[in-house]
């Protein structure tokens, strides 16, 4: 899961209302994936994960798995297929989906 619930099912309705007002809260790994993809532009999930994890090989799998979650949320999208520089195999390549500006951001 790339996001965390902001209110528990046992919380009062006022907590659920407040959580709905806050919006989507991405997990740390999902945020790392987005930041890495923004830096790289277009990249495979493994390329992003290796770039973000640095020398910590244990993080690669945790970060890589966020690609499908973020794709489902509409924050990133598949932009084609190419050979991954990490695995040497043809895989999907991702890019960040441009977000629409709100009326307040236009002025």
PDB file of C-alpha atoms in Angstrom:
ATOM      1  CA  UNK A   1       0.000   0.000   0.000  1.00  0.00           C
ATOM      2  CA  UNK A   2       1.467   3.382  -0.999  1.00  0.00           C
ATOM      3  CA  UNK A   3      -0.645   5.413   1.365  1.00  0.00           C
ATOM      4  CA  UNK A   4      -1.697   5.210   4.975  1.00  0.00           C
ATOM      5  CA  UNK A   5      -5.166   5.607   6.378  1.00  0.00           C
ATOM      6  CA  UNK A   6      -5.450   8.730   8.470  1.00  0.00           C
ATOM      7  CA  UNK A   7      -8.299   7.484  10.685  1.00  0.00           C
ATOM      8  CA  UNK A   8      -8.960   4.070  12.204  1.00  0.00           C
ATOM      9  CA  UNK A   9     -12.324   2.360  11.812  1.00  0.00           C
ATOM     10  CA  UNK A  10     -12.801   2.703  15.571  1.00  0.00           C
ATOM     11  CA  UNK A  11     -12.227   6.490  15.488  1.00  0.00           C
ATOM     12  CA  UNK A  12     -15.217   8.828  15.879  1.00  0.00           C
ATOM     13  CA  UNK A  13     -16.808  10.284  12.751  1.00  0.00           C
ATOM     14  CA  UNK A  14     -15.182  13.664  13.414  1.00  0.00           C
ATOM     15  CA  UNK A  15     -11.770  12.018  12.983  1.00  0.00           C
ATOM     16  CA  UNK A  16     -12.843  10.545   9.653  1.00  0.00           C
ATOM     17  CA  UNK A  17     -14.108  13.957   8.528  1.00  0.00           C
ATOM     18  CA  UNK A  18     -10.808  15.572   9.494  1.00  0.00           C
ATOM     19  CA  UNK A  19      -8.817  12.827   7.752  1.00  0.00           C
ATOM     20  CA  UNK A  20     -10.838  13.269   4.562  1.00  0.00           C
ATOM     21  CA  UNK A  21      -9.967  16.958   4.597  1.00  0.00           C
ATOM     22  CA  UNK A  22      -6.261  16.237   4.783  1.00  0.00           C
ATOM     23  CA  UNK A  23      -6.257  14.066   1.693  1.00  0.00           C
ATOM     24  CA  UNK A  24      -3.899  11.289   0.679  1.00  0.00           C
ATOM     25  CA  UNK A  25      -0.844  10.703   2.855  1.00  0.00           C
ATOM     26  CA  UNK A  26       1.816   8.703   1.029  1.00  0.00           C
ATOM     27  CA  UNK A  27       4.084   6.305   2.889  1.00  0.00           C
ATOM     28  CA  UNK A  28       7.761   7.153   3.245  1.00  0.00           C
ATOM     29  CA  UNK A  29       8.776   4.587   0.606  1.00  0.00           C
ATOM     30  CA  UNK A  30       6.198   5.918  -1.873  1.00  0.00           C
ATOM     31  CA  UNK A  31       7.474   9.454  -1.279  1.00  0.00           C
ATOM     32  CA  UNK A  32      11.023   8.230  -1.852  1.00  0.00           C
ATOM     33  CA  UNK A  33       9.971   6.564  -5.109  1.00  0.00           C
ATOM     34  CA  UNK A  34       8.280   9.759  -6.336  1.00  0.00           C
ATOM     35  CA  UNK A  35      11.291  11.893  -5.412  1.00  0.00           C
ATOM     36  CA  UNK A  36      13.632   9.498  -7.199  1.00  0.00           C
ATOM     37  CA  UNK A  37      11.479   9.365 -10.318  1.00  0.00           C
ATOM     38  CA  UNK A  38      11.202  13.153 -10.360  1.00  0.00           C
ATOM     39  CA  UNK A  39      15.003  13.367 -10.273  1.00  0.00           C
ATOM     40  CA  UNK A  40      15.472  10.761 -13.024  1.00  0.00           C
ATOM     41  CA  UNK A  41      12.601  11.836 -15.301  1.00  0.00           C
ATOM     42  CA  UNK A  42      11.753   8.520 -16.948  1.00  0.00           C
ATOM     43  CA  UNK A  43      13.039   5.324 -15.373  1.00  0.00           C
ATOM     44  CA  UNK A  44      12.250   1.711 -14.576  1.00  0.00           C
ATOM     45  CA  UNK A  45      11.126   0.779 -11.069  1.00  0.00           C
ATOM     46  CA  UNK A  46      14.496  -0.874 -10.366  1.00  0.00           C
ATOM     47  CA  UNK A  47      16.428   2.161 -11.604  1.00  0.00           C
ATOM     48  CA  UNK A  48      14.437   4.416  -9.277  1.00  0.00           C
ATOM     49  CA  UNK A  49      14.832   2.037  -6.336  1.00  0.00           C
ATOM     50  CA  UNK A  50      18.596   1.642  -6.766  1.00  0.00           C
ATOM     51  CA  UNK A  51      19.006   5.408  -7.171  1.00  0.00           C
ATOM     52  CA  UNK A  52      17.035   6.142  -4.000  1.00  0.00           C
ATOM     53  CA  UNK A  53      18.381   3.298  -1.848  1.00  0.00           C
ATOM     54  CA  UNK A  54      21.998   4.151  -2.543  1.00  0.00           C
ATOM     55  CA  UNK A  55      24.128   1.440  -0.972  1.00  0.00           C
ATOM     56  CA  UNK A  56      21.314   0.026   1.165  1.00  0.00           C
ATOM     57  CA  UNK A  57      20.396  -3.035  -0.908  1.00  0.00           C
ATOM     58  CA  UNK A  58      17.715  -4.014   1.610  1.00  0.00           C
ATOM     59  CA  UNK A  59      15.617  -0.970   0.674  1.00  0.00           C
ATOM     60  CA  UNK A  60      15.563  -1.652  -3.069  1.00  0.00           C
ATOM     61  CA  UNK A  61      12.676  -4.138  -2.955  1.00  0.00           C
ATOM     62  CA  UNK A  62      10.610  -1.993  -0.598  1.00  0.00           C
ATOM     63  CA  UNK A  63      10.959   1.073  -2.799  1.00  0.00           C
ATOM     64  CA  UNK A  64      10.550  -0.773  -6.120  1.00  0.00           C
ATOM     65  CA  UNK A  65       7.186  -2.233  -5.068  1.00  0.00           C
ATOM     66  CA  UNK A  66       5.682   1.238  -4.733  1.00  0.00           C
ATOM     67  CA  UNK A  67       5.609   1.679  -8.534  1.00  0.00           C
ATOM     68  CA  UNK A  68       2.412  -0.312  -9.081  1.00  0.00           C
ATOM     69  CA  UNK A  69       0.707   1.374  -6.104  1.00  0.00           C
ATOM     70  CA  UNK A  70       1.594   4.850  -7.357  1.00  0.00           C
ATOM     71  CA  UNK A  71       0.474   3.887 -10.864  1.00  0.00           C
ATOM     72  CA  UNK A  72      -2.917   2.787  -9.493  1.00  0.00           C
ATOM     73  CA  UNK A  73      -3.228   6.107  -7.632  1.00  0.00           C
ATOM     74  CA  UNK A  74      -2.575   7.989 -10.879  1.00  0.00           C
ATOM     75  CA  UNK A  75       0.584   9.691  -9.604  1.00  0.00           C
ATOM     76  CA  UNK A  76       2.892   7.944 -12.082  1.00  0.00           C
ATOM     77  CA  UNK A  77       2.257   6.182 -15.389  1.00  0.00           C
ATOM     78  CA  UNK A  78       3.902   3.705 -17.718  1.00  0.00           C
ATOM     79  CA  UNK A  79       5.531   5.641 -20.546  1.00  0.00           C
ATOM     80  CA  UNK A  80       6.861   2.692 -22.541  1.00  0.00           C
ATOM     81  CA  UNK A  81       9.176  -0.300 -22.352  1.00  0.00           C
ATOM     82  CA  UNK A  82      12.934  -0.478 -22.535  1.00  0.00           C
ATOM     83  CA  UNK A  83      15.884  -2.462 -21.246  1.00  0.00           C
ATOM     84  CA  UNK A  84      16.487  -1.745 -17.557  1.00  0.00           C
ATOM     85  CA  UNK A  85      20.041  -0.635 -16.756  1.00  0.00           C
ATOM     86  CA  UNK A  86      19.852  -2.592 -13.471  1.00  0.00           C
ATOM     87  CA  UNK A  87      18.468  -5.957 -14.620  1.00  0.00           C
ATOM     88  CA  UNK A  88      19.260  -5.910 -18.340  1.00  0.00           C
ATOM     89  CA  UNK A  89      15.694  -7.042 -19.103  1.00  0.00           C
ATOM     90  CA  UNK A  90      12.969  -5.247 -21.080  1.00  0.00           C
ATOM     91  CA  UNK A  91      10.512  -3.761 -18.557  1.00  0.00           C
ATOM     92  CA  UNK A  92       8.052  -0.906 -18.150  1.00  0.00           C
ATOM     93  CA  UNK A  93       9.396   2.604 -17.836  1.00  0.00           C
ATOM     94  CA  UNK A  94       7.599   5.164 -15.627  1.00  0.00           C
ATOM     95  CA  UNK A  95       7.160   8.923 -15.482  1.00  0.00           C
ATOM     96  CA  UNK A  96       5.356  11.267 -13.086  1.00  0.00           C
ATOM     97  CA  UNK A  97       1.855  12.330 -14.113  1.00  0.00           C
ATOM     98  CA  UNK A  98       1.655  16.142 -14.179  1.00  0.00           C
ATOM     99  CA  UNK A  99      -0.808  17.328 -11.542  1.00  0.00           C
ATOM    100  CA  UNK A 100      -3.530  19.824 -12.379  1.00  0.00           C
ATOM    101  CA  UNK A 101      -3.133  23.209 -10.771  1.00  0.00           C
ATOM    102  CA  UNK A 102      -5.825  24.433  -8.447  1.00  0.00           C
ATOM    103  CA  UNK A 103      -7.413  27.830  -8.980  1.00  0.00           C
ATOM    104  CA  UNK A 104      -5.363  29.264  -6.117  1.00  0.00           C
ATOM    105  CA  UNK A 105      -2.106  28.154  -7.749  1.00  0.00           C
ATOM    106  CA  UNK A 106      -3.019  29.904 -10.998  1.00  0.00           C
ATOM    107  CA  UNK A 107      -2.847  33.370  -9.400  1.00  0.00           C
TER     108      UNK A 107
END
